[in-house]
Tab-separated table of C-alpha atoms in Angstrom:
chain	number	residue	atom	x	y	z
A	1	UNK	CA	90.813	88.909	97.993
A	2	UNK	CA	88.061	86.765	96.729
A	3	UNK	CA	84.867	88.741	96.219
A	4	UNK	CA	82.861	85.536	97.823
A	5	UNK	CA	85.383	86.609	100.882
A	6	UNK	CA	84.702	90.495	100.522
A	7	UNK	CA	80.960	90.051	100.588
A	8	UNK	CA	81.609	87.336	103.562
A	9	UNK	CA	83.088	90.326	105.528
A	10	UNK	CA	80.252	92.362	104.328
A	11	UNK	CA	77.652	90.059	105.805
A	12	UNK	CA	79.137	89.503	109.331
A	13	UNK	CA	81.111	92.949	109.754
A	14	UNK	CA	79.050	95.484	108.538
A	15	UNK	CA	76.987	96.303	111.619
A	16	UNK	CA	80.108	96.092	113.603
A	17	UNK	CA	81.571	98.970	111.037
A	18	UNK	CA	78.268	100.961	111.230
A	19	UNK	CA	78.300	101.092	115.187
A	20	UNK	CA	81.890	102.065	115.786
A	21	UNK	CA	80.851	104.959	112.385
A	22	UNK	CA	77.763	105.846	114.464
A	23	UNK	CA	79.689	106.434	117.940
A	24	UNK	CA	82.484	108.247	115.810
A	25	UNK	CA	80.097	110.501	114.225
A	26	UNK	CA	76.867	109.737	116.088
A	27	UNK	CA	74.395	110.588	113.188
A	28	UNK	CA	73.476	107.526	111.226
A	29	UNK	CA	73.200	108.262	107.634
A	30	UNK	CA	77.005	109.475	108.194
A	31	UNK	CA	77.802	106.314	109.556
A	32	UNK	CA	76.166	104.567	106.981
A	33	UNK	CA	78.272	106.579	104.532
A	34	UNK	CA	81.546	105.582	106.480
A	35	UNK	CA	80.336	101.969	106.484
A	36	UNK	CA	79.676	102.192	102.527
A	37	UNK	CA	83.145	103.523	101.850
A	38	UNK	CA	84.974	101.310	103.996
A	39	UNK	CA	83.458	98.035	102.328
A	40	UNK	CA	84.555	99.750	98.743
A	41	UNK	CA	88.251	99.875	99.970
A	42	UNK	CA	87.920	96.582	101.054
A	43	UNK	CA	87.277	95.784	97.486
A	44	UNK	CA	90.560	98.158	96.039
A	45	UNK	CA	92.981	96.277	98.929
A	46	UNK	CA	95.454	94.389	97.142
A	47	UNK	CA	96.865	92.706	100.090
A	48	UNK	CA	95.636	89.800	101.871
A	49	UNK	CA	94.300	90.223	105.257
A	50	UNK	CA	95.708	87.903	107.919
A	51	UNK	CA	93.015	85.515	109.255
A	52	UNK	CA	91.576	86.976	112.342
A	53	UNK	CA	93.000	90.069	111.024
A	54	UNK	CA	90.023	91.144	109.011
A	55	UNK	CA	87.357	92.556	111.826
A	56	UNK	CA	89.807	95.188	113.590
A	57	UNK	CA	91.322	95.672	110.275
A	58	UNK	CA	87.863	96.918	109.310
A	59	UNK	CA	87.449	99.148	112.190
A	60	UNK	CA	90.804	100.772	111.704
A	61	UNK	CA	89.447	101.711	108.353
A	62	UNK	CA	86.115	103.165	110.143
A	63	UNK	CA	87.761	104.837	112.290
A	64	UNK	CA	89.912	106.913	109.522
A	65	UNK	CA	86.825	107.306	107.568
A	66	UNK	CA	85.128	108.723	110.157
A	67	UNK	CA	87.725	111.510	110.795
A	68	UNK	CA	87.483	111.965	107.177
A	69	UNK	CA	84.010	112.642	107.443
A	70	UNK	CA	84.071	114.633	110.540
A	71	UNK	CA	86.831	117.151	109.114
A	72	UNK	CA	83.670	118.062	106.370
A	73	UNK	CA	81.451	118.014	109.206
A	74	UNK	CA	82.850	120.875	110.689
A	75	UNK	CA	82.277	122.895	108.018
A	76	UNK	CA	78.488	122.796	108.498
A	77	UNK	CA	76.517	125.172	110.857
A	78	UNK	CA	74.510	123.449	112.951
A	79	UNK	CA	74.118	119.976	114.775
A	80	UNK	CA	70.553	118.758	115.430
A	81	UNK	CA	69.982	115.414	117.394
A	82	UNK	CA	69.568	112.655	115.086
A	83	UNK	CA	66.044	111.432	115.529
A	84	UNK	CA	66.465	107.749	113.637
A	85	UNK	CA	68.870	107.194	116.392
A	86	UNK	CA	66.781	103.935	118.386
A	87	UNK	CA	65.929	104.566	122.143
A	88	UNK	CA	64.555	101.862	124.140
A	89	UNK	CA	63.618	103.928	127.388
A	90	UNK	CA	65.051	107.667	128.692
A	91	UNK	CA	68.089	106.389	130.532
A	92	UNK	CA	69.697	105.147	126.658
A	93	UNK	CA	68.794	108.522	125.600
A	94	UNK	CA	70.557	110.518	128.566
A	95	UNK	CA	73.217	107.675	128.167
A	96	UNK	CA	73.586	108.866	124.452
A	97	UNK	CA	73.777	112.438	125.085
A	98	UNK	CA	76.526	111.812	127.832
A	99	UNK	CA	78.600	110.251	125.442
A	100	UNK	CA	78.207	112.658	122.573
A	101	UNK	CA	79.205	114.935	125.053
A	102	UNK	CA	82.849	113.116	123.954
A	103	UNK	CA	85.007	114.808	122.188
A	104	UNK	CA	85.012	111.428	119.144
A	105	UNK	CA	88.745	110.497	119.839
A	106	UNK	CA	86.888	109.242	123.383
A	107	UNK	CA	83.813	108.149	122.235
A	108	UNK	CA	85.418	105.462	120.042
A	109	UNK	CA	87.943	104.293	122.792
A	110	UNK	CA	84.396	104.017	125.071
A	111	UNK	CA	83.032	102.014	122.194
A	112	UNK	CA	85.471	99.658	121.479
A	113	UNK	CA	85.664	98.732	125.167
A	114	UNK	CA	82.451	98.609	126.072
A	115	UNK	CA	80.745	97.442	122.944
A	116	UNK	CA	83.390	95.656	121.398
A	117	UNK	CA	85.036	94.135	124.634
A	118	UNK	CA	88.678	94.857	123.258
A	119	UNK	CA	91.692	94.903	125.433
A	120	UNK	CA	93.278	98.158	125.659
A	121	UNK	CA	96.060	96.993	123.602
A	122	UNK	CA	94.103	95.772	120.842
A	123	UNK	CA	92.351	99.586	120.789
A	124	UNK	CA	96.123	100.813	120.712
A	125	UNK	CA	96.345	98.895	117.439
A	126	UNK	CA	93.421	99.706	115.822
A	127	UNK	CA	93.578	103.288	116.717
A	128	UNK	CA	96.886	103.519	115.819
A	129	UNK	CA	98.103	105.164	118.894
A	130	UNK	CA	100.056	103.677	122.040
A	131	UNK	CA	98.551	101.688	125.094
A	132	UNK	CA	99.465	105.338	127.286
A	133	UNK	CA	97.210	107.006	125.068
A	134	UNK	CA	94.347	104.240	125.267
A	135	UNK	CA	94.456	104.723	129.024
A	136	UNK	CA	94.773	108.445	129.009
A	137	UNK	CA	91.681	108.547	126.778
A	138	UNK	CA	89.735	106.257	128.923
A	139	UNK	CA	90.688	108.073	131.812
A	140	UNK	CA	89.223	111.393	130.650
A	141	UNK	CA	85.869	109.838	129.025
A	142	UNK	CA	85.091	107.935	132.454
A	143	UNK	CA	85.702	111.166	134.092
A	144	UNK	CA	83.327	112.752	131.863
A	145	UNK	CA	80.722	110.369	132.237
A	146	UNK	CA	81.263	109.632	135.977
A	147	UNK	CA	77.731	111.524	137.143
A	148	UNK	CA	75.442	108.811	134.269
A	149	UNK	CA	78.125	105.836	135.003
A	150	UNK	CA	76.761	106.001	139.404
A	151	UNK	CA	73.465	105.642	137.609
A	152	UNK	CA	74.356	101.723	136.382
A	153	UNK	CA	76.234	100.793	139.821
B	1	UNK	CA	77.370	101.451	131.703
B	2	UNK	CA	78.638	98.231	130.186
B	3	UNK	CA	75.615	96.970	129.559
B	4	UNK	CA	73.514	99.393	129.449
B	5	UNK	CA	76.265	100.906	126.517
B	6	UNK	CA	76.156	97.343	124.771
B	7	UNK	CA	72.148	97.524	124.569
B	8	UNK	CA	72.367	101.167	123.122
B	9	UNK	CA	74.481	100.206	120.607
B	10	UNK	CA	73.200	96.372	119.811
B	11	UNK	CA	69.624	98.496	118.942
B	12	UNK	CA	71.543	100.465	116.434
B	13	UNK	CA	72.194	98.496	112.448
B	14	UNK	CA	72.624	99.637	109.528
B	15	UNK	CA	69.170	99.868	107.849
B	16	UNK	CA	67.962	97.174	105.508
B	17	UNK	CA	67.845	99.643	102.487
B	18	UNK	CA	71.784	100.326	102.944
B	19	UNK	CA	72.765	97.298	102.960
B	20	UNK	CA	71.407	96.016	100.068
B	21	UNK	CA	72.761	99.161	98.447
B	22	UNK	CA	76.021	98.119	99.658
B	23	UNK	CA	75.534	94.549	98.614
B	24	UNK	CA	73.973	95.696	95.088
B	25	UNK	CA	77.577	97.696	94.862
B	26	UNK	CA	79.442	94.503	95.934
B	27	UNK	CA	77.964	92.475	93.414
B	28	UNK	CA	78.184	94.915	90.025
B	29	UNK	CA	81.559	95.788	90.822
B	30	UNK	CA	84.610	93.393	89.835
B	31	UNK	CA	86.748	92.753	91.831
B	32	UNK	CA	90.111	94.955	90.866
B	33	UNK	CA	92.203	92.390	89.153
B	34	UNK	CA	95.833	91.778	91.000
B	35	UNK	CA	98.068	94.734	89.609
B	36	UNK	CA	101.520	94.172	89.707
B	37	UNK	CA	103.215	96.061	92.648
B	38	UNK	CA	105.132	99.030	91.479
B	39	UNK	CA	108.597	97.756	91.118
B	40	UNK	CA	110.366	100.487	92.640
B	41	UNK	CA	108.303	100.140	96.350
B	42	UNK	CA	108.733	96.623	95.816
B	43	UNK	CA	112.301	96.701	95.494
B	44	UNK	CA	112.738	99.093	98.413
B	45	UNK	CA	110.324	96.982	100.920
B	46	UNK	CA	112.298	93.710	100.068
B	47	UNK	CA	115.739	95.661	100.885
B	48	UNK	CA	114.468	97.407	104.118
B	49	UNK	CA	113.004	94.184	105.362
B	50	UNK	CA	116.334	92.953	104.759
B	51	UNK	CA	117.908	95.559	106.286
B	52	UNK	CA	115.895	95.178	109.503
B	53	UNK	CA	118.276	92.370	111.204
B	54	UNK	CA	121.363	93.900	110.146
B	55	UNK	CA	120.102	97.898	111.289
B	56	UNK	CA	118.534	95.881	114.573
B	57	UNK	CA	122.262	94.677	115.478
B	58	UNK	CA	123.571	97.946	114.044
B	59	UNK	CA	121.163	100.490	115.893
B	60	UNK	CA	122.806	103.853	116.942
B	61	UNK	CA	123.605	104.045	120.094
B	62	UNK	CA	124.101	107.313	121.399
B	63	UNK	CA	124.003	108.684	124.775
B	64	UNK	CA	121.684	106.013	125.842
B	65	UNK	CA	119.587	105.829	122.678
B	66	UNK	CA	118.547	103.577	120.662
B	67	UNK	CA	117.319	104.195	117.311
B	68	UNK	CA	115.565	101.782	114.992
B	69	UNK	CA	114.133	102.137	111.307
B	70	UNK	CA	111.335	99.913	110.506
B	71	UNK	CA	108.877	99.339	107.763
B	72	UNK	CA	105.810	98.283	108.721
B	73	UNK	CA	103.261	96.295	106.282
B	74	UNK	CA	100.699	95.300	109.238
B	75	UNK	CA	97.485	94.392	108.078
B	76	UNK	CA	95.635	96.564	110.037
B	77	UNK	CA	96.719	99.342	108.690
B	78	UNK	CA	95.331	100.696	105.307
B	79	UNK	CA	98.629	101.127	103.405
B	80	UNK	CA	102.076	100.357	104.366
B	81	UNK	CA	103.745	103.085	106.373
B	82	UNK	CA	106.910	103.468	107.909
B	83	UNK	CA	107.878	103.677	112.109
B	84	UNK	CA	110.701	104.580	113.343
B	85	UNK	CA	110.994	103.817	117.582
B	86	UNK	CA	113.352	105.803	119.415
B	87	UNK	CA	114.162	104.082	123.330
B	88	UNK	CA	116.290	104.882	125.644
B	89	UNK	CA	118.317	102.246	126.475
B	90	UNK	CA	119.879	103.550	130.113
B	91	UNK	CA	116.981	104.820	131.677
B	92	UNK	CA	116.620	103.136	135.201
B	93	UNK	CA	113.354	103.048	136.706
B	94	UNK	CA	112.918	104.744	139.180
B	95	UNK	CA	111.565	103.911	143.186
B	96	UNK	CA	107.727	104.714	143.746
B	97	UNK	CA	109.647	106.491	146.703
B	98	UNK	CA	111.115	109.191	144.954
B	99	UNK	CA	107.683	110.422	144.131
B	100	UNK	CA	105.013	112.500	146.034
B	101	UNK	CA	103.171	110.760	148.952
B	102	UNK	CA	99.818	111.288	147.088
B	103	UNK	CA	101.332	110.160	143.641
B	104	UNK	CA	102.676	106.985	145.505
B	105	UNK	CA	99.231	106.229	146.472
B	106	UNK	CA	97.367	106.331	143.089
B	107	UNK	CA	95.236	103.765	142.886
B	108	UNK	CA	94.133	104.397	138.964
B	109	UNK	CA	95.290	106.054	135.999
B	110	UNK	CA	94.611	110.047	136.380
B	111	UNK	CA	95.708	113.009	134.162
B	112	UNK	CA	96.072	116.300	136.397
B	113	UNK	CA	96.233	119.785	134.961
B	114	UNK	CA	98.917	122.593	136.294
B	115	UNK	CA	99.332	125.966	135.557
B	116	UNK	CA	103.032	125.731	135.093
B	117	UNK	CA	106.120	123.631	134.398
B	118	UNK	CA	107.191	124.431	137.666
B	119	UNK	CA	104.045	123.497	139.753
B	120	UNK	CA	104.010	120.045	137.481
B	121	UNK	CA	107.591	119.520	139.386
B	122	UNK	CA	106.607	119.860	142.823
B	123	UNK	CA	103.211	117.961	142.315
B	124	UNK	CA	105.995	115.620	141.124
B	125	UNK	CA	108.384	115.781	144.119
B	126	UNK	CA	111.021	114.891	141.401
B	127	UNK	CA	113.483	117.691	140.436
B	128	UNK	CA	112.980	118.514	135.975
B	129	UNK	CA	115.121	120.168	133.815
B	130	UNK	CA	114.774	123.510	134.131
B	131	UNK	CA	115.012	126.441	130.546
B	132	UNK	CA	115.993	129.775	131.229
B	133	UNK	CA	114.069	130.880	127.598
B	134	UNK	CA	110.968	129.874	129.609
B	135	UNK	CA	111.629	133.239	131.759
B	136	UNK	CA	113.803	135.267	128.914
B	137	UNK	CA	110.320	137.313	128.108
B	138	UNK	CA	110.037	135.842	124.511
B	139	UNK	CA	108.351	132.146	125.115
B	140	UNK	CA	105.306	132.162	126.409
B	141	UNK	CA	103.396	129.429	127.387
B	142	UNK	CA	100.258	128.401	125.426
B	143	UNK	CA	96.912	126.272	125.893
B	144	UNK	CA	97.535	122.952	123.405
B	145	UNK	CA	95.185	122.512	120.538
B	146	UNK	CA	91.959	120.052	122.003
B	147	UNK	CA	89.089	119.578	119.829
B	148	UNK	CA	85.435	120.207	121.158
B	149	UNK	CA	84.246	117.965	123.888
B	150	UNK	CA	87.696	117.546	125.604
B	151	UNK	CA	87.858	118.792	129.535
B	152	UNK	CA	89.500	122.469	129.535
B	153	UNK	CA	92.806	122.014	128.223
B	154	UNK	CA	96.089	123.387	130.832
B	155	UNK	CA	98.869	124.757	130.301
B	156	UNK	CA	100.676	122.003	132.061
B	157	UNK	CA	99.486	118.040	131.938
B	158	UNK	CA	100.848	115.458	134.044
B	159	UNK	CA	99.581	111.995	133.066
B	160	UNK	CA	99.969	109.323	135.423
B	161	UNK	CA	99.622	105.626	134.456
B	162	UNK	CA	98.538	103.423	137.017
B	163	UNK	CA	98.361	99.138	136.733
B	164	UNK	CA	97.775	96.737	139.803
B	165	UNK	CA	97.139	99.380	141.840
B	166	UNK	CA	100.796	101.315	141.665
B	167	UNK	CA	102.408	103.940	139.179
B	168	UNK	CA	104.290	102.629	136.608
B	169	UNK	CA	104.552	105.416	133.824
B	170	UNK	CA	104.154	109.477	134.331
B	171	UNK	CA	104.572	112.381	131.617
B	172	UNK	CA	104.575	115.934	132.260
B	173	UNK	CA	103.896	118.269	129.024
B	174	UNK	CA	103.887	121.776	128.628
B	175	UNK	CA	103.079	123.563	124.727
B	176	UNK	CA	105.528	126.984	124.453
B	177	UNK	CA	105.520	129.612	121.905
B	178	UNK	CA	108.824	131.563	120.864
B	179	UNK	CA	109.010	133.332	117.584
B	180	UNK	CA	105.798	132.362	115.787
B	181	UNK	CA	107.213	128.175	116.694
B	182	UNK	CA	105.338	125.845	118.901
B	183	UNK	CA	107.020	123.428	120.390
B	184	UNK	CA	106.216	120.726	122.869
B	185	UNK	CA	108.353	119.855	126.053
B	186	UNK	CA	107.604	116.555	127.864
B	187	UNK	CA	109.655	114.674	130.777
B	188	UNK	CA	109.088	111.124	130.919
B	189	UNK	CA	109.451	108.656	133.952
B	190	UNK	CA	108.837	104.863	134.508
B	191	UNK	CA	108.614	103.258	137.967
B	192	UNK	CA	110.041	100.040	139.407
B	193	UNK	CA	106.522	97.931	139.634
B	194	UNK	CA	105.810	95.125	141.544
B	195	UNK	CA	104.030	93.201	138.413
B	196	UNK	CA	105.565	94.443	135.558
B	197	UNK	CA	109.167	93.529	134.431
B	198	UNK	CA	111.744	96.101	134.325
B	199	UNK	CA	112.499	95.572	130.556
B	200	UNK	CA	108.534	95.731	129.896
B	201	UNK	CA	108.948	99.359	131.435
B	202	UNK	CA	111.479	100.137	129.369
B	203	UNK	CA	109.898	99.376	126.414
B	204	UNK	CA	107.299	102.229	127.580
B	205	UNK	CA	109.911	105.107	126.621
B	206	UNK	CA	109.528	104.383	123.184
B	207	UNK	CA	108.097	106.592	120.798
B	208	UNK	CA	106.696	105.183	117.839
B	209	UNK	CA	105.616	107.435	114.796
B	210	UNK	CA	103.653	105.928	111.714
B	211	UNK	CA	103.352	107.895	108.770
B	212	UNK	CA	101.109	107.205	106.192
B	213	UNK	CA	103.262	108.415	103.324
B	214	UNK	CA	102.623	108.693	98.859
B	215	UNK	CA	106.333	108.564	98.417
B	216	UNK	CA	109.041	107.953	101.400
B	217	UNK	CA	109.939	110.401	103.970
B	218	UNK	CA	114.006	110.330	104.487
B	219	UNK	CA	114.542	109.833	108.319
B	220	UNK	CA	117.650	111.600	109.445
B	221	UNK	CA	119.193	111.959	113.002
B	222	UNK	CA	121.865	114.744	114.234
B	223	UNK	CA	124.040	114.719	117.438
B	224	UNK	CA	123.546	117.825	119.226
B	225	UNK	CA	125.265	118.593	122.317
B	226	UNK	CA	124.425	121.954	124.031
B	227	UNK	CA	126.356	124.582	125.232
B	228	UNK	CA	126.130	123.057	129.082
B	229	UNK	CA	127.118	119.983	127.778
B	230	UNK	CA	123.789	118.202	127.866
B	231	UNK	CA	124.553	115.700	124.428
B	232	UNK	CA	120.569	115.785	122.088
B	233	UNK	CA	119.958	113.305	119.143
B	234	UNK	CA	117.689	115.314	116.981
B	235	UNK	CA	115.197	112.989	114.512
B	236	UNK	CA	114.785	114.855	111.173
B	237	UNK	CA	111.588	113.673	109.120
B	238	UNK	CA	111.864	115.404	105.982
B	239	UNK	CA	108.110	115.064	103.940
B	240	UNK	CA	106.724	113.847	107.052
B	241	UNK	CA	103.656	114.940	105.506
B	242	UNK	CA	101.041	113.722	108.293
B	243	UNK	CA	98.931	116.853	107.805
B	244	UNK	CA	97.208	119.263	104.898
B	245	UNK	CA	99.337	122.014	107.239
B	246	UNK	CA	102.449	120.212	107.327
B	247	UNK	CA	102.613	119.243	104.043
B	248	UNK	CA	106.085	119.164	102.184
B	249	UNK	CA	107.651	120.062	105.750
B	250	UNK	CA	110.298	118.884	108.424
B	251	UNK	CA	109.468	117.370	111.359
B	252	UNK	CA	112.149	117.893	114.344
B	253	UNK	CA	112.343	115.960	117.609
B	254	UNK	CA	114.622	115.869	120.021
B	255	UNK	CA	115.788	113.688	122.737
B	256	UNK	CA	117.461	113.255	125.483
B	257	UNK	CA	118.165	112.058	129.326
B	258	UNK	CA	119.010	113.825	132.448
B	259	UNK	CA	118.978	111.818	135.683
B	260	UNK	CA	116.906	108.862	134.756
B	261	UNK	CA	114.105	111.226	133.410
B	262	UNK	CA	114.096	111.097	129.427
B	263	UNK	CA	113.106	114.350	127.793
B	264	UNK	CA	111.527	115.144	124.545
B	265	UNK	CA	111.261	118.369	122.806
B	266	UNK	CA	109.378	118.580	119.461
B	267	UNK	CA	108.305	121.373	116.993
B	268	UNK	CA	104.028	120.786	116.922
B	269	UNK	CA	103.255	123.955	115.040
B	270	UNK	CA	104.324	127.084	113.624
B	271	UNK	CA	101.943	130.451	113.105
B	272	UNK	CA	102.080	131.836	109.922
B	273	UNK	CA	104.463	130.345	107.289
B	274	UNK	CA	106.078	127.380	107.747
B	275	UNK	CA	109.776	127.464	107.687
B	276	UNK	CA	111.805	124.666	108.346
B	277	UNK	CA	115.172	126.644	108.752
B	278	UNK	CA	113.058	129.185	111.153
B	279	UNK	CA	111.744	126.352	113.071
B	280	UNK	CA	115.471	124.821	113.327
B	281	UNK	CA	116.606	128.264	114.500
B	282	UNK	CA	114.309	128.443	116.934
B	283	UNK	CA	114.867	124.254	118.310
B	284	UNK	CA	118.258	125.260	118.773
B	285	UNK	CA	117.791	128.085	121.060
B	286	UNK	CA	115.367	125.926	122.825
B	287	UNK	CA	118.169	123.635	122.834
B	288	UNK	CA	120.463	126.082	124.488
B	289	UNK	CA	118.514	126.987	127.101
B	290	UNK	CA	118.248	123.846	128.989
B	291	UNK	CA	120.265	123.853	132.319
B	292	UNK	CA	120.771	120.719	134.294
């Protein structure tokens, strides 16, 4: 790939990688890892990626990164709130909590369909998994959530 | 929570200092230069997509399966890894009507927990395969692994896929122990649907594994036919190597179909060592205790 390409990628993708890192992880300087390692891959690919290809291509990566990251973040002792993370009134915050409440394998299905806007198919592909599992997963985290979604209605 | 999830997370970019980190990294490093592909994969891609017509026309079919190698080089995926699909190809689907009244009226996707194999089957109001080994005093049933955060996990899950408004899809699972092996059993059903074409349905029963493998696991099947005559295909994935446990190790699944409802049984763990004749041992008796 053409580095004027890679950095192209770079440039319109990498917020894109760092939110779908952040709800994955949901502590930003490990997302911004995640986002930094996924751009150096990009760089080692050999193969082309198809046209159109490149954005969930991208998040695929993310995604494995993140569970990467998250099997080291297991082995430390304590989780404090992230305090960088941006609030723009109390209702984002409770909003927040109620999705790290998540186990990640839901909060990333929640992102990609409410932030992204992708079809559950399309989060079957990029998450490597089958449509059945997509809805399963959506199923459960709507569940979870179902006392802040009445909030929104 | 749509958009009050898409303002959350539209607030939230990576800061200004990473990214010119990240673009300071993009522009010192070269770009790798185009390394010639190591012969040997290359030779072995070109003659499995080859293959792929001529293993297409000449897929197994035994007792109603289907079973298809494939090598898959999708873009989306980091490296190439292989799939292999297993469908049943004589599975009807079945009439809403054989289900229970409250199952028939479903109106979205819903994943219920039981205490029991048994109580899964009359939530069901379809008849299962029944194992006398779940009663023999040496399986017991266990609580599947779920990571932190997931709703309390059961020793039974029925899952229940729902689409314009009707059941199409359901899976009951239960997770047994017997002699240090877990294994998995899951029944799996598709419903005649209004909206969605009977072949589309079909397509539903298959399972679809993608490894991500350094050198290629050998995918091997065996014909197994119980003692009451039920007739297995077992899938043997030799250096299926999907996990830091499992490395170097088998992976064993079975299938099969009993009255339109297509079973699966798989090994998902083992306590202790990992033994791939042990684990076989223990499939087998499994195997041999299933009683139409």
């Amino acid at each position: 790939m053409e580095h004027s390409e890679i950095v192209r990628l770079f440039e319109t993708y990498s917020d894109d990688v760092f939110r779908l890192a952040l709800s994955y992880l949901h502590n930003k300087q490990d997302a911004e890892d995640v986002c930094q390692s996924v751009f150096m891959k990009l760089i080692d690919y050999k193969k082309p990626i198809e046209k159109g290809k490149e954005k969930p291509w991208l998040l695929t990566c993310a995604v494995n990164a993140s569970k990467d990251h998250l099997k080291s973040f297991w082995r430390r002792n304590t989780v404090e709130l992230d305090e960088t993370i941006v609030f723009s009134c109390e209702i984002d915050k409770e909003l927040w909590e109620a999705v790290n409440s998540l186990a990640p394998k839901y909060r990333v299905v929640v992102h990609l369909y409410y932030y992204e806007g992708y079809s559950q198919d399309e989060i079957a592909a990029i998450l490597k998994i089958s449509r059945t599992a997509v809805q399963t997963r959506m199923s459960r985290a709507r569940s979870k959530l179902k006392e802040v979604l009445s909030k929104y209605e | 929570m749509n958009k009050a999830y898409r303002r959350l997370m539209a607030q939230q970019c990576l800061s200004d200092q990473t990214k010119q980190d990240i673009y300071g990294n993009l522009q010192m490093l070269e770009p790798n230069k185009p390394r010639s592909v190591r012969l040997k994969a290359a030779i072995v891609a070109a003659c499995i997509m080859l293959m792929i017509p001529i293993s297409v026309l000449a897929a197994e079919h035994i007792f109603g399966i289907a079973i298809f190698n494939r090598v898959e080089h999708a873009t989306i995926h980091e490296q190439p890894g292989i799939a292999y699909e297993i469908r049943f190809n004589t599975i009807k689907n079945r009439p809403i009507t054989d289900f229970s009244e409250h199952l028939q009226r479903l109106e979205e996707t819903t994943v219920v927990c039981y205490d029991s194999w048994e109580d899964a089957e009359k939530d069901l109001g379809i008849d299962l395969i029944s194992n006398s080994i779940f009663t023999d005093g040496k399986t017991e049933q266990i609580l599947p692994y779920v990571s932190e955060g997931t709703p309390q996990a059961s020793h039974c899950e029925g899952v229940y896929c729902v689409a314009d408004g009707q059941l199409f899809y359901s899976k009951i699972s239960a997770v047994y122990q017997r002699s240090r092996v877990k294994f998995m059993v899951s029944a799996n059903l598709t419903v005649k649907h209004p909206t969605i074409a009977d072949g589309e349905l079909r397509k539903s029963h298959g399972f679809e594994y993608v490894y991500f493998q350094k050198d290629d696991p050998v995918f091997t099947t065996e014909q197994y036919t119980t003692k009451n005559g039920i007739p297995m295909t077992i899938s043997i994935v030799n250096g299926a190597d999907f996990s830091d446990d499992q490395a170097g190790y088998t992976d064993y699944n079975v299938y099969f179909a009993v009255n339109d409802v297509s079973y699966k049984v798989s090994i998902v763990g083992c306590e202790g060592v990992w033994n791939d004749s042990h684990m076989y041992t223990v499939l087998c008796e499994v195997l041999e205790g299933f009683v139409i």
